[in-house]
Amino acid sequence: MRRWIAPCLAAATLLLSACAGLSPTRPAGWSAPEALVAPSSFTGVHGLAIDKQGRLLAGSVVGNAIWQVDRQTGAASILVGGPEGQADDIAIGPNGEMAWTNYLQGVIRYRENDQAPMRVLAKDLPGINSLDFDRRNGKLYASQVFLGDALWEIDVAGVKPPRLIAKDLGGFNGFEVGPDGMLYGPLWFQRSVVRINPADGGMTVINASFETPAAANLDGRGNLWVVDTASGELAKVELASGRKTTVAQLSTALDNLAIAPDGTVYVSNMADNSIQAINPDTGAVRTLTSGKLAVPGGIKLDGNTLWVPDVFAFRQVDTATGAVQDVKRMQASDLEYPFAIGLSSKKMALASWFTGTVQVIDRATMATDTMLHGFKAPYDALPLEDGSLLVAEIATGSIVSASGAGFETRKVLASGLAGPVQMVLGQDGALYVTEAAGNVQRIKLSDGSKTLAADKLALPEGLAFTPWGTLIVAESAAGRLTEIDLATQQRRSVAENLPIGLAGGPGMPPPYVVTGVAVAADGTVYFSADRNNAVYRIKPQR
């Protein structure tokens, strides 16, 4: 009989090894992070300007910075950091002075040159958006859009309060002051480009055939160049006749433009972190710089597909190849600045704390099923298999359950949370939630009771369970991913010194753009990096 023992043991060992392959054991360690989707400059790119030194300047609102971009190579670096550098638009004055709009802060900042101190020219102007100088006399004008709708003259000395020129214009977005002292720009909500007299607010429509015009600049040759964010077109409008000609067809989600002295038109695209240079005579397009992602947030994995809410777009990433595919883009769809995503077998839910919305999408058609407004800074949303929806409201410290027709039946499942950020269901059927205060809470779905699962974490955000049952948590304030055995509370670092933990400006919630975490069936860890707009993977070492 003994001669049969060794073969049987060998067969048993092979069988156990095969079974272990179906459910990976805890690895001995982790490989270094590798980029699945490459980093890019900016964090959403908006206003453009060319200064007296010939530098191309680009503003980022979410990224809280003004960048300078080499017009030949596309190399980009930060010129004014955050939070003061937050810029939706940038203007250069007649003597080289620079002013810019802190859109989320409601502030206009100014400095005379690179070495001069920054000054606040105006504040308490929510949604302060576009601005420009009258190069004849140095007067400065600025407009509010989206969070307000008004046009102002700003005292460059910062002594007098802003003078209201006009209000309820229809979204006077990226505009420019002409050599005649008139203001030329688009009305975002009126499909028009117009001329406004800053003396009395009198307005004349030049052309009204756009979809969503976002910005306009003059070329000094009697033409107004316009970018349409909804259609993706760069068009030229003759001031004398109003005749419109499409010069280049670009991608949607265009934001702003600037015209160089040689006539080259530079255009920004917030969804692609791109700046493109267009030849005004031929329409030829050259991409200076771009990215596959704009501002990746909370991610989720389903098979070989990573679903990425990208603030200015909603995208999917093939984990085998790193290929990125658009699902929806801002301005060209019904998307509303998504920061996080939850999945069930039939639904997706995109959450935006910025707009207070949860967008429920049917996975079979990828069409929006329901758009829910009025949540209190929802940082995450999770559709359940029973058709209900869980929403993490950071402003109320609650997990809200929404169900029924149109998800109108709502109740608080759990309250008293210290800043709920991201949610995931555990294998035990409970809900696990990161708290910005430094904890992970376990919540029973049956009664909402809470149990502290882990504490003393440095601003935990994204979280995901491994196939062997431990929890991976992104500690954004420490720039690391941590693995936690919830049964023993043993911890080990998965990766450190990571480009995560982007800081928000004044008034922004501490988590800001969340670091998303997902774990594949083989134990590979994926995370989004909000400091350089990349997605990384970390493979287990066995």
Coordinates of C-alpha atoms in Angstrom, one line a residue:
M1 CA 0.0 0.0 0.0
R2 CA 2.8 2.4 0.8
R3 CA 3.8 2.7 -2.9
W4 CA 0.4 4.4 -3.5
I5 CA 0.8 7.0 -0.7
A6 CA 3.4 9.2 -2.5
P7 CA 1.4 9.5 -5.8
C8 CA -1.8 10.2 -3.9
L9 CA -0.1 13.0 -1.8
A10 CA 1.3 14.5 -5.0
A11 CA -2.1 14.5 -6.6
A12 CA -3.6 16.1 -3.5
T13 CA -0.9 18.8 -3.6
L14 CA -1.6 19.5 -7.2
L15 CA -5.4 19.7 -6.5
L16 CA -4.8 22.1 -3.6
S17 CA -2.5 24.3 -5.8
A18 CA -5.2 24.4 -8.5
C19 CA -7.8 25.4 -6.0
A20 CA -5.5 28.1 -4.5
G21 CA -5.2 29.6 -8.0
L22 CA -9.0 30.1 -8.1
S23 CA -8.8 32.1 -4.8
P24 CA -5.3 33.6 -4.4
T25 CA -3.6 33.4 -1.1
R26 CA -2.1 36.5 0.6
P27 CA 1.0 37.5 -1.2
A28 CA 4.4 37.9 0.4
G29 CA 4.6 41.4 -0.9
W30 CA 3.9 43.8 -3.7
S31 CA 5.6 45.0 -6.8
A32 CA 6.3 48.6 -7.5
P33 CA 3.3 50.6 -9.0
E34 CA 3.3 50.8 -12.8
A35 CA 1.2 53.2 -14.8
L36 CA -1.7 51.5 -16.6
V37 CA -2.8 55.0 -17.9
A38 CA 0.0 57.5 -18.2
P39 CA 0.1 60.8 -16.2
S40 CA -0.6 64.1 -17.8
S41 CA -0.3 67.8 -17.0
F42 CA -3.1 70.0 -15.5
T43 CA -6.1 68.6 -13.7
G44 CA -8.7 69.8 -16.2
V45 CA -7.5 72.7 -18.3
H46 CA -9.5 75.9 -18.9
G47 CA -8.4 79.5 -19.5
L48 CA -5.6 80.3 -21.9
A49 CA -3.5 83.4 -22.4
I50 CA -0.2 84.4 -24.1
D51 CA 1.8 86.9 -22.0
K52 CA 4.2 89.6 -23.0
Q53 CA 7.1 87.1 -22.8
G54 CA 5.4 84.9 -25.3
R55 CA 4.6 82.2 -22.8
L56 CA 1.4 80.2 -23.2
L57 CA -0.4 80.2 -19.9
A58 CA -3.1 77.7 -18.9
G59 CA -5.4 77.7 -15.9
S60 CA -6.8 74.7 -13.9
V61 CA -9.7 75.1 -11.5
V62 CA -9.7 71.6 -9.9
G63 CA -5.9 71.6 -10.0
N64 CA -5.6 75.0 -8.3
A65 CA -2.8 76.1 -10.6
I66 CA -1.6 78.3 -13.5
W67 CA 0.7 76.4 -15.8
Q68 CA 3.2 77.6 -18.5
V69 CA 3.3 75.5 -21.7
D70 CA 6.1 75.5 -24.2
R71 CA 4.5 76.4 -27.5
Q72 CA 6.9 74.2 -29.5
T73 CA 7.3 71.1 -27.3
G74 CA 4.2 71.2 -25.2
A75 CA 6.3 70.8 -22.0
A76 CA 4.3 72.1 -19.1
S77 CA 5.2 73.3 -15.6
I78 CA 3.4 75.1 -12.8
L79 CA 3.9 78.9 -12.7
V80 CA 1.5 79.7 -9.9
G81 CA 0.6 77.0 -7.4
G82 CA -2.4 76.4 -5.3
P83 CA -4.7 77.4 -3.9
E84 CA -4.0 81.0 -5.1
G85 CA -3.3 79.7 -8.6
Q86 CA -6.7 78.3 -9.2
A87 CA -7.7 79.8 -12.5
D88 CA -10.8 79.5 -14.8
D89 CA -9.5 82.3 -16.9
I90 CA -6.3 84.4 -17.2
A91 CA -5.9 87.9 -18.6
I92 CA -2.7 89.9 -19.5
G93 CA -2.8 93.7 -19.2
P94 CA -1.2 96.4 -21.4
N95 CA 2.0 96.4 -19.2
G96 CA 2.3 92.7 -18.8
E97 CA 0.3 92.5 -15.6
M98 CA -1.7 89.3 -15.0
A99 CA -5.1 88.8 -13.5
W100 CA -7.0 85.5 -13.0
T101 CA -10.3 84.2 -11.6
N102 CA -10.4 81.8 -8.6
Y103 CA -13.7 80.3 -9.8
L104 CA -14.5 78.1 -6.7
Q105 CA -13.3 80.8 -4.3
G106 CA -15.2 83.7 -5.9
V107 CA -11.9 85.7 -6.0
I108 CA -10.0 87.8 -8.6
R109 CA -6.3 87.8 -8.1
Y110 CA -3.6 90.0 -9.7
R111 CA 0.1 90.6 -9.9
E112 CA 2.2 93.1 -11.9
N113 CA 4.9 90.5 -12.8
D114 CA 6.3 87.2 -11.7
Q115 CA 8.2 88.7 -8.8
A116 CA 5.5 91.0 -7.6
P117 CA 3.2 89.9 -4.7
M118 CA -0.3 88.7 -5.5
R119 CA -3.2 90.9 -4.6
V120 CA -6.9 90.2 -4.3
L121 CA -8.9 92.7 -6.4
A122 CA -12.4 91.4 -5.7
K123 CA -14.0 88.7 -3.6
D124 CA -17.4 87.2 -2.8
L125 CA -18.2 86.7 -6.5
P126 CA -19.3 83.1 -6.8
G127 CA -18.7 81.6 -10.2
I128 CA -16.3 84.4 -11.2
N129 CA -15.4 83.0 -14.6
S130 CA -13.9 85.1 -17.4
L131 CA -12.0 88.4 -17.4
D132 CA -10.0 90.6 -19.7
F133 CA -8.2 94.0 -19.8
D134 CA -8.9 96.9 -22.0
R135 CA -5.4 97.3 -23.4
R136 CA -6.0 101.0 -24.2
N137 CA -6.4 102.1 -20.6
G138 CA -5.9 99.1 -18.3
K139 CA -9.5 98.7 -17.2
L140 CA -10.4 95.2 -16.1
Y141 CA -13.8 93.5 -16.7
A142 CA -15.0 90.1 -15.3
S143 CA -18.1 87.9 -15.6
Q144 CA -19.9 85.5 -13.4
V145 CA -21.2 82.3 -15.0
F146 CA -23.0 79.2 -13.7
L147 CA -22.9 80.2 -10.0
G148 CA -23.9 83.7 -11.0
D149 CA -24.8 85.6 -14.1
A150 CA -23.3 89.2 -14.2
L151 CA -20.7 91.4 -15.8
W152 CA -18.5 93.7 -13.7
E153 CA -15.8 96.3 -14.0
I154 CA -13.0 95.6 -11.5
D155 CA -10.9 98.3 -9.9
V156 CA -7.3 97.3 -10.5
A157 CA -6.2 99.3 -7.5
G158 CA -8.4 97.0 -5.4
V159 CA -9.9 100.0 -3.6
K160 CA -13.3 100.5 -5.1
P161 CA -16.0 97.8 -5.1
P162 CA -16.8 96.2 -8.5
R163 CA -19.2 98.1 -10.7
L164 CA -22.1 96.1 -12.0
I165 CA -22.4 96.5 -15.7
A166 CA -25.2 94.1 -16.4
K167 CA -26.8 90.9 -15.1
D168 CA -28.9 88.0 -16.3
L169 CA -27.0 88.0 -19.6
G170 CA -27.3 84.3 -20.3
G171 CA -23.8 83.2 -19.3
F172 CA -21.2 85.7 -20.8
N173 CA -18.3 83.2 -20.7
G174 CA -14.8 83.5 -22.2
F175 CA -14.7 87.0 -23.6
E176 CA -12.2 89.5 -24.9
V177 CA -12.0 93.3 -25.0
G178 CA -11.7 94.6 -28.5
P179 CA -9.6 97.6 -29.7
D180 CA -12.8 99.6 -29.8
G181 CA -13.3 99.0 -26.0
M182 CA -16.3 96.7 -26.6
L183 CA -16.5 93.3 -25.0
Y184 CA -16.9 90.3 -27.4
G185 CA -17.8 86.9 -26.2
P186 CA -20.3 84.0 -26.1
L187 CA -23.6 83.6 -24.2
W188 CA -23.3 80.0 -23.0
F189 CA -27.1 79.5 -22.5
Q190 CA -28.2 81.6 -25.5
R191 CA -26.3 79.9 -28.4
S192 CA -24.9 83.3 -29.3
V193 CA -21.8 85.4 -29.6
V194 CA -22.4 89.1 -28.7
R195 CA -20.9 92.6 -28.4
I196 CA -21.4 94.4 -25.1
N197 CA -20.8 98.0 -24.4
P198 CA -19.2 98.2 -20.9
A199 CA -20.5 101.7 -20.4
D200 CA -24.1 100.8 -20.2
G201 CA -24.4 97.0 -20.7
G202 CA -26.0 97.4 -24.2
M203 CA -25.7 94.2 -26.1
T204 CA -25.7 93.3 -29.8
V205 CA -26.0 89.7 -31.1
I206 CA -23.4 88.9 -33.8
N207 CA -24.3 85.3 -34.5
A208 CA -26.8 83.0 -32.9
S209 CA -26.2 79.6 -34.6
F210 CA -24.0 77.8 -32.0
E211 CA -24.9 74.9 -29.7
T212 CA -22.9 75.9 -26.6
P213 CA -20.3 78.6 -27.3
A214 CA -17.7 78.6 -24.5
A215 CA -15.2 81.3 -25.5
A216 CA -14.3 83.8 -28.2
N217 CA -11.2 85.8 -29.1
L218 CA -10.5 88.5 -31.8
D219 CA -7.8 88.0 -34.4
G220 CA -7.3 91.7 -35.3
R221 CA -8.5 91.0 -38.8
G222 CA -12.2 91.6 -38.3
N223 CA -12.9 88.0 -37.1
L224 CA -14.1 86.5 -33.9
W225 CA -12.9 83.0 -33.2
V226 CA -15.2 80.8 -31.2
V227 CA -15.0 77.4 -29.5
D228 CA -18.3 75.4 -29.1
T229 CA -18.0 73.0 -26.2
A230 CA -21.0 70.9 -27.2
S231 CA -20.1 70.5 -30.9
G232 CA -16.4 70.5 -30.6
E233 CA -16.0 73.0 -33.4
L234 CA -13.6 75.9 -33.8
A235 CA -15.4 78.6 -35.9
K236 CA -14.6 82.0 -37.3
V237 CA -17.2 84.7 -37.3
E238 CA -16.9 87.8 -39.5
L239 CA -17.7 90.8 -37.3
A240 CA -19.1 92.8 -40.2
S241 CA -21.6 90.2 -41.5
G242 CA -21.9 87.7 -38.7
R243 CA -21.1 84.9 -41.2
K244 CA -19.8 81.8 -39.5
T245 CA -17.2 79.3 -40.9
T246 CA -16.1 76.1 -39.2
V247 CA -12.3 76.0 -39.4
A248 CA -11.5 72.8 -37.4
Q249 CA -13.6 70.0 -35.9
L250 CA -12.2 69.1 -32.5
S251 CA -13.4 66.9 -29.6
T252 CA -16.2 68.1 -27.4
A253 CA -15.6 69.6 -24.0
L254 CA -13.6 72.5 -25.4
D255 CA -13.2 75.4 -22.9
N256 CA -11.1 78.3 -24.0
L257 CA -8.7 79.7 -26.6
A258 CA -5.9 82.2 -27.1
I259 CA -4.6 83.7 -30.3
A260 CA -0.8 84.2 -30.7
P261 CA 0.7 87.2 -32.5
D262 CA 1.4 84.9 -35.5
G263 CA -2.3 84.0 -35.7
T264 CA -2.0 80.5 -34.3
V265 CA -5.1 79.6 -32.3
Y266 CA -4.5 77.6 -29.1
V267 CA -7.5 75.7 -27.8
S268 CA -8.0 73.9 -24.4
N269 CA -10.0 70.8 -23.8
M270 CA -10.9 70.1 -20.2
A271 CA -11.8 66.4 -20.7
D272 CA -8.6 65.5 -22.4
N273 CA -6.2 67.8 -20.5
S274 CA -5.2 69.0 -23.9
I275 CA -4.0 72.1 -25.7
Q276 CA -4.0 72.1 -29.5
A277 CA -2.6 74.6 -31.9
I278 CA -4.6 75.3 -35.0
N279 CA -3.4 77.0 -38.2
P280 CA -6.0 79.7 -38.9
D281 CA -5.5 79.5 -42.7
T282 CA -5.5 75.7 -43.2
G283 CA -7.3 74.4 -40.1
A284 CA -4.4 72.0 -39.5
V285 CA -4.3 70.8 -35.9
R286 CA -1.2 70.1 -33.8
T287 CA -1.6 68.7 -30.3
L288 CA 0.9 70.3 -27.9
T289 CA -0.1 68.2 -24.8
S290 CA -2.9 65.9 -23.8
G291 CA -3.9 63.1 -21.5
K292 CA -6.0 60.0 -21.6
L293 CA -7.7 61.0 -18.3
A294 CA -8.5 64.4 -16.8
V295 CA -9.3 64.0 -13.1
P296 CA -9.8 60.3 -12.2
G297 CA -11.7 59.8 -9.0
G298 CA -13.3 56.8 -7.2
I299 CA -13.0 53.8 -9.5
K300 CA -14.6 50.4 -9.7
L301 CA -13.5 47.1 -11.4
D302 CA -15.8 44.7 -13.2
G303 CA -13.8 41.8 -14.9
N304 CA -11.2 43.4 -17.1
T305 CA -12.9 46.8 -17.2
L306 CA -12.1 49.7 -14.8
W307 CA -14.9 52.2 -14.7
V308 CA -13.5 55.7 -14.1
P309 CA -15.5 58.8 -13.2
D310 CA -13.2 61.5 -14.6
V311 CA -14.9 64.8 -13.5
F312 CA -15.1 66.1 -17.0
A313 CA -15.8 62.7 -18.6
F314 CA -16.9 59.1 -17.7
R315 CA -14.6 56.5 -19.0
Q316 CA -13.7 52.8 -19.1
V317 CA -10.2 51.4 -19.1
D318 CA -9.2 48.0 -20.4
T319 CA -6.9 46.5 -17.7
A320 CA -5.2 44.3 -20.2
T321 CA -4.1 47.0 -22.5
G322 CA -4.6 50.3 -20.7
A323 CA -6.8 51.5 -23.6
V324 CA -9.2 54.3 -22.5
Q325 CA -12.7 54.7 -24.0
D326 CA -15.2 57.5 -23.5
V327 CA -18.6 56.7 -22.2
K328 CA -19.9 60.2 -21.7
R329 CA -18.3 63.7 -21.9
M330 CA -19.2 66.9 -20.2
Q331 CA -21.2 69.4 -22.4
A332 CA -21.8 66.8 -25.1
S333 CA -24.0 64.6 -22.8
D334 CA -26.0 64.7 -19.7
L335 CA -23.0 64.1 -17.5
E336 CA -22.7 66.2 -14.3
Y337 CA -19.0 66.3 -13.1
P338 CA -18.7 62.7 -11.7
F339 CA -16.3 62.0 -8.8
A340 CA -17.2 58.5 -7.8
I341 CA -19.0 55.4 -9.1
G342 CA -20.9 52.4 -7.7
L343 CA -21.8 49.2 -9.6
S344 CA -24.5 46.5 -9.4
S345 CA -25.2 43.9 -12.0
K346 CA -27.7 46.1 -13.8
K347 CA -27.0 49.7 -12.7
M348 CA -24.2 52.2 -12.3
A349 CA -24.4 55.3 -10.1
L350 CA -22.2 58.3 -10.6
A351 CA -21.9 60.7 -7.6
S352 CA -20.9 64.4 -7.7
W353 CA -20.4 66.2 -4.5
F354 CA -19.9 69.4 -6.5
T355 CA -23.3 69.4 -8.1
G356 CA -25.1 67.4 -5.4
T357 CA -26.2 64.8 -7.9
V358 CA -26.4 61.0 -8.3
Q359 CA -26.8 59.8 -11.9
V360 CA -28.1 56.3 -12.2
I361 CA -27.2 54.6 -15.5
D362 CA -28.7 51.4 -17.1
R363 CA -25.7 49.1 -17.8
A364 CA -27.5 47.4 -20.7
T365 CA -28.0 50.6 -22.7
M366 CA -25.6 53.0 -20.9
A367 CA -28.4 55.5 -21.0
T368 CA -29.2 57.6 -17.9
D369 CA -32.0 56.0 -16.0
T370 CA -32.5 58.6 -13.3
M371 CA -30.8 61.9 -12.5
L372 CA -31.2 62.6 -8.8
H373 CA -30.5 66.1 -7.4
G374 CA -30.6 67.6 -4.0
F375 CA -28.2 65.4 -2.1
K376 CA -25.9 67.0 0.5
A377 CA -22.4 66.6 -1.1
P378 CA -22.7 63.0 -2.1
Y379 CA -19.2 61.5 -2.2
D380 CA -20.2 58.0 -3.3
A381 CA -23.3 56.1 -4.5
L382 CA -23.9 52.3 -4.6
P383 CA -26.8 50.6 -6.4
L384 CA -27.8 47.4 -4.7
E385 CA -29.2 44.2 -6.3
D386 CA -32.6 44.8 -4.9
G387 CA -32.9 48.0 -6.9
S388 CA -32.3 50.4 -4.1
L389 CA -29.5 52.9 -3.8
L390 CA -27.1 53.9 -1.1
V391 CA -25.6 57.4 -1.0
A392 CA -22.8 58.7 1.2
E393 CA -23.5 62.3 2.1
I394 CA -20.4 63.9 3.6
A395 CA -22.3 67.1 4.5
T396 CA -24.7 65.3 6.8
G397 CA -22.4 62.4 7.9
S398 CA -25.1 60.0 6.7
I399 CA -25.7 57.0 4.5
V400 CA -29.0 57.5 2.8
S401 CA -31.1 54.7 1.3
A402 CA -33.2 55.6 -1.7
S403 CA -35.7 53.2 -3.3
G404 CA -39.0 53.0 -5.0
A405 CA -40.2 54.9 -8.1
G406 CA -37.6 57.5 -9.1
F407 CA -35.8 56.6 -5.9
E408 CA -38.1 59.0 -4.1
T409 CA -38.5 56.9 -1.0
R410 CA -35.5 57.9 1.2
K411 CA -34.4 57.2 4.7
V412 CA -31.2 57.5 6.7
L413 CA -29.6 54.1 7.0
A414 CA -26.8 55.3 9.3
S415 CA -25.9 58.7 10.7
G416 CA -23.2 60.2 12.9
L417 CA -20.4 59.4 10.4
A418 CA -17.3 61.6 10.5
G419 CA -17.2 62.4 6.8
P420 CA -18.2 59.3 4.8
V421 CA -16.1 59.2 1.7
Q422 CA -16.2 55.8 -0.1
M423 CA -18.3 52.6 0.3
V424 CA -17.9 48.9 -0.6
L425 CA -19.9 45.8 0.2
G426 CA -18.0 43.1 2.1
Q427 CA -18.2 39.4 1.6
D428 CA -20.2 39.3 4.9
G429 CA -22.9 41.4 3.3
A430 CA -22.1 44.5 5.4
L431 CA -21.3 47.9 4.1
Y432 CA -17.8 49.2 4.7
V433 CA -17.3 53.0 4.7
T434 CA -14.2 55.2 5.0
E435 CA -14.5 58.3 7.2
A436 CA -12.4 61.3 6.4
A437 CA -11.7 61.5 10.2
G438 CA -9.5 58.4 9.9
N439 CA -11.8 55.4 10.2
V440 CA -13.4 52.5 8.4
Q441 CA -16.9 51.7 9.7
R442 CA -18.8 48.5 9.2
I443 CA -22.5 49.1 8.8
K444 CA -25.2 46.4 8.9
L445 CA -27.7 46.9 6.1
S446 CA -30.5 45.3 8.1
D447 CA -30.5 48.0 10.8
G448 CA -27.8 50.5 10.1
S449 CA -25.8 49.7 13.2
K450 CA -22.1 50.7 13.1
T451 CA -19.0 48.9 14.2
L452 CA -15.5 50.4 14.0
A453 CA -13.6 48.2 11.7
A454 CA -10.3 50.2 11.6
D455 CA -9.1 53.5 12.9
K456 CA -6.0 55.9 13.0
L457 CA -5.9 56.2 9.2
A458 CA -4.6 59.3 7.4
L459 CA -7.6 60.6 5.5
P460 CA -8.8 57.2 4.1
E461 CA -10.7 57.4 0.8
G462 CA -11.0 54.5 -1.6
L463 CA -11.2 51.0 -0.3
A464 CA -11.6 47.5 -1.7
F465 CA -11.4 43.9 -0.5
T466 CA -8.8 41.4 -1.7
P467 CA -9.7 37.9 -2.8
W468 CA -8.1 36.6 0.5
G469 CA -10.3 38.8 2.6
T470 CA -8.1 41.8 3.7
L471 CA -9.0 45.4 3.0
I472 CA -6.9 47.8 0.9
V473 CA -7.4 51.5 1.9
A474 CA -6.0 54.6 0.2
E475 CA -4.6 56.9 2.9
S476 CA -4.4 60.1 0.9
A477 CA -2.9 62.3 3.5
A478 CA 0.0 59.9 3.8
G479 CA 0.3 59.2 0.1
R480 CA 0.1 55.4 0.6
L481 CA -2.1 52.3 0.2
T482 CA -2.4 50.1 3.3
E483 CA -3.6 46.5 3.6
I484 CA -5.6 45.8 6.8
D485 CA -6.5 42.4 8.2
L486 CA -9.7 43.3 9.9
A487 CA -9.7 40.2 12.1
T488 CA -6.3 40.8 13.6
Q489 CA -5.9 44.5 12.8
Q490 CA -2.5 43.7 11.4
R491 CA -1.4 46.2 8.7
R492 CA 1.2 46.5 6.1
S493 CA 2.1 49.0 3.4
V494 CA 1.2 48.1 -0.2
A495 CA 2.8 51.2 -1.7
E496 CA 4.1 54.6 -0.5
N497 CA 5.1 58.0 -1.8
L498 CA 2.2 57.9 -4.2
P499 CA 0.9 60.9 -6.3
I500 CA -2.4 61.0 -4.4
G501 CA -4.0 63.5 -2.0
L502 CA -4.7 66.6 -4.2
A503 CA -5.4 69.5 -1.9
G504 CA -8.5 71.6 -2.4
G505 CA -8.8 75.3 -2.1
P506 CA -10.6 77.3 0.6
G507 CA -14.1 76.0 1.3
M508 CA -13.5 72.7 -0.4
P509 CA -14.1 69.5 1.6
P510 CA -10.9 67.7 2.8
P511 CA -11.2 64.6 0.6
Y512 CA -11.6 66.8 -2.5
V513 CA -10.9 64.4 -5.4
V514 CA -11.1 60.9 -4.0
T515 CA -8.4 58.3 -4.6
G516 CA -10.2 55.2 -6.0
V517 CA -9.1 51.7 -5.2
A518 CA -10.0 48.4 -6.9
V519 CA -8.7 44.8 -6.6
A520 CA -8.9 42.2 -9.3
A521 CA -9.5 38.5 -8.9
D522 CA -5.8 37.7 -9.1
G523 CA -5.0 40.2 -6.4
T524 CA -3.8 43.1 -8.6
V525 CA -4.5 46.4 -7.0
Y526 CA -5.5 49.4 -9.1
F527 CA -5.7 53.0 -7.9
S528 CA -6.4 56.4 -9.3
A529 CA -3.9 59.3 -8.8
D530 CA -5.4 62.7 -8.5
R531 CA -2.1 64.5 -8.4
N532 CA -1.0 63.5 -11.9
N533 CA -4.2 62.1 -13.5
A534 CA -3.0 58.5 -13.9
V535 CA -4.2 55.1 -13.0
Y536 CA -1.7 52.6 -11.6
R537 CA -1.6 48.9 -10.9
I538 CA 0.3 47.0 -8.3
K539 CA 0.9 43.3 -8.8
P540 CA 1.1 40.9 -5.8
Q541 CA 4.4 39.1 -5.4
R542 CA 4.3 35.4 -4.5

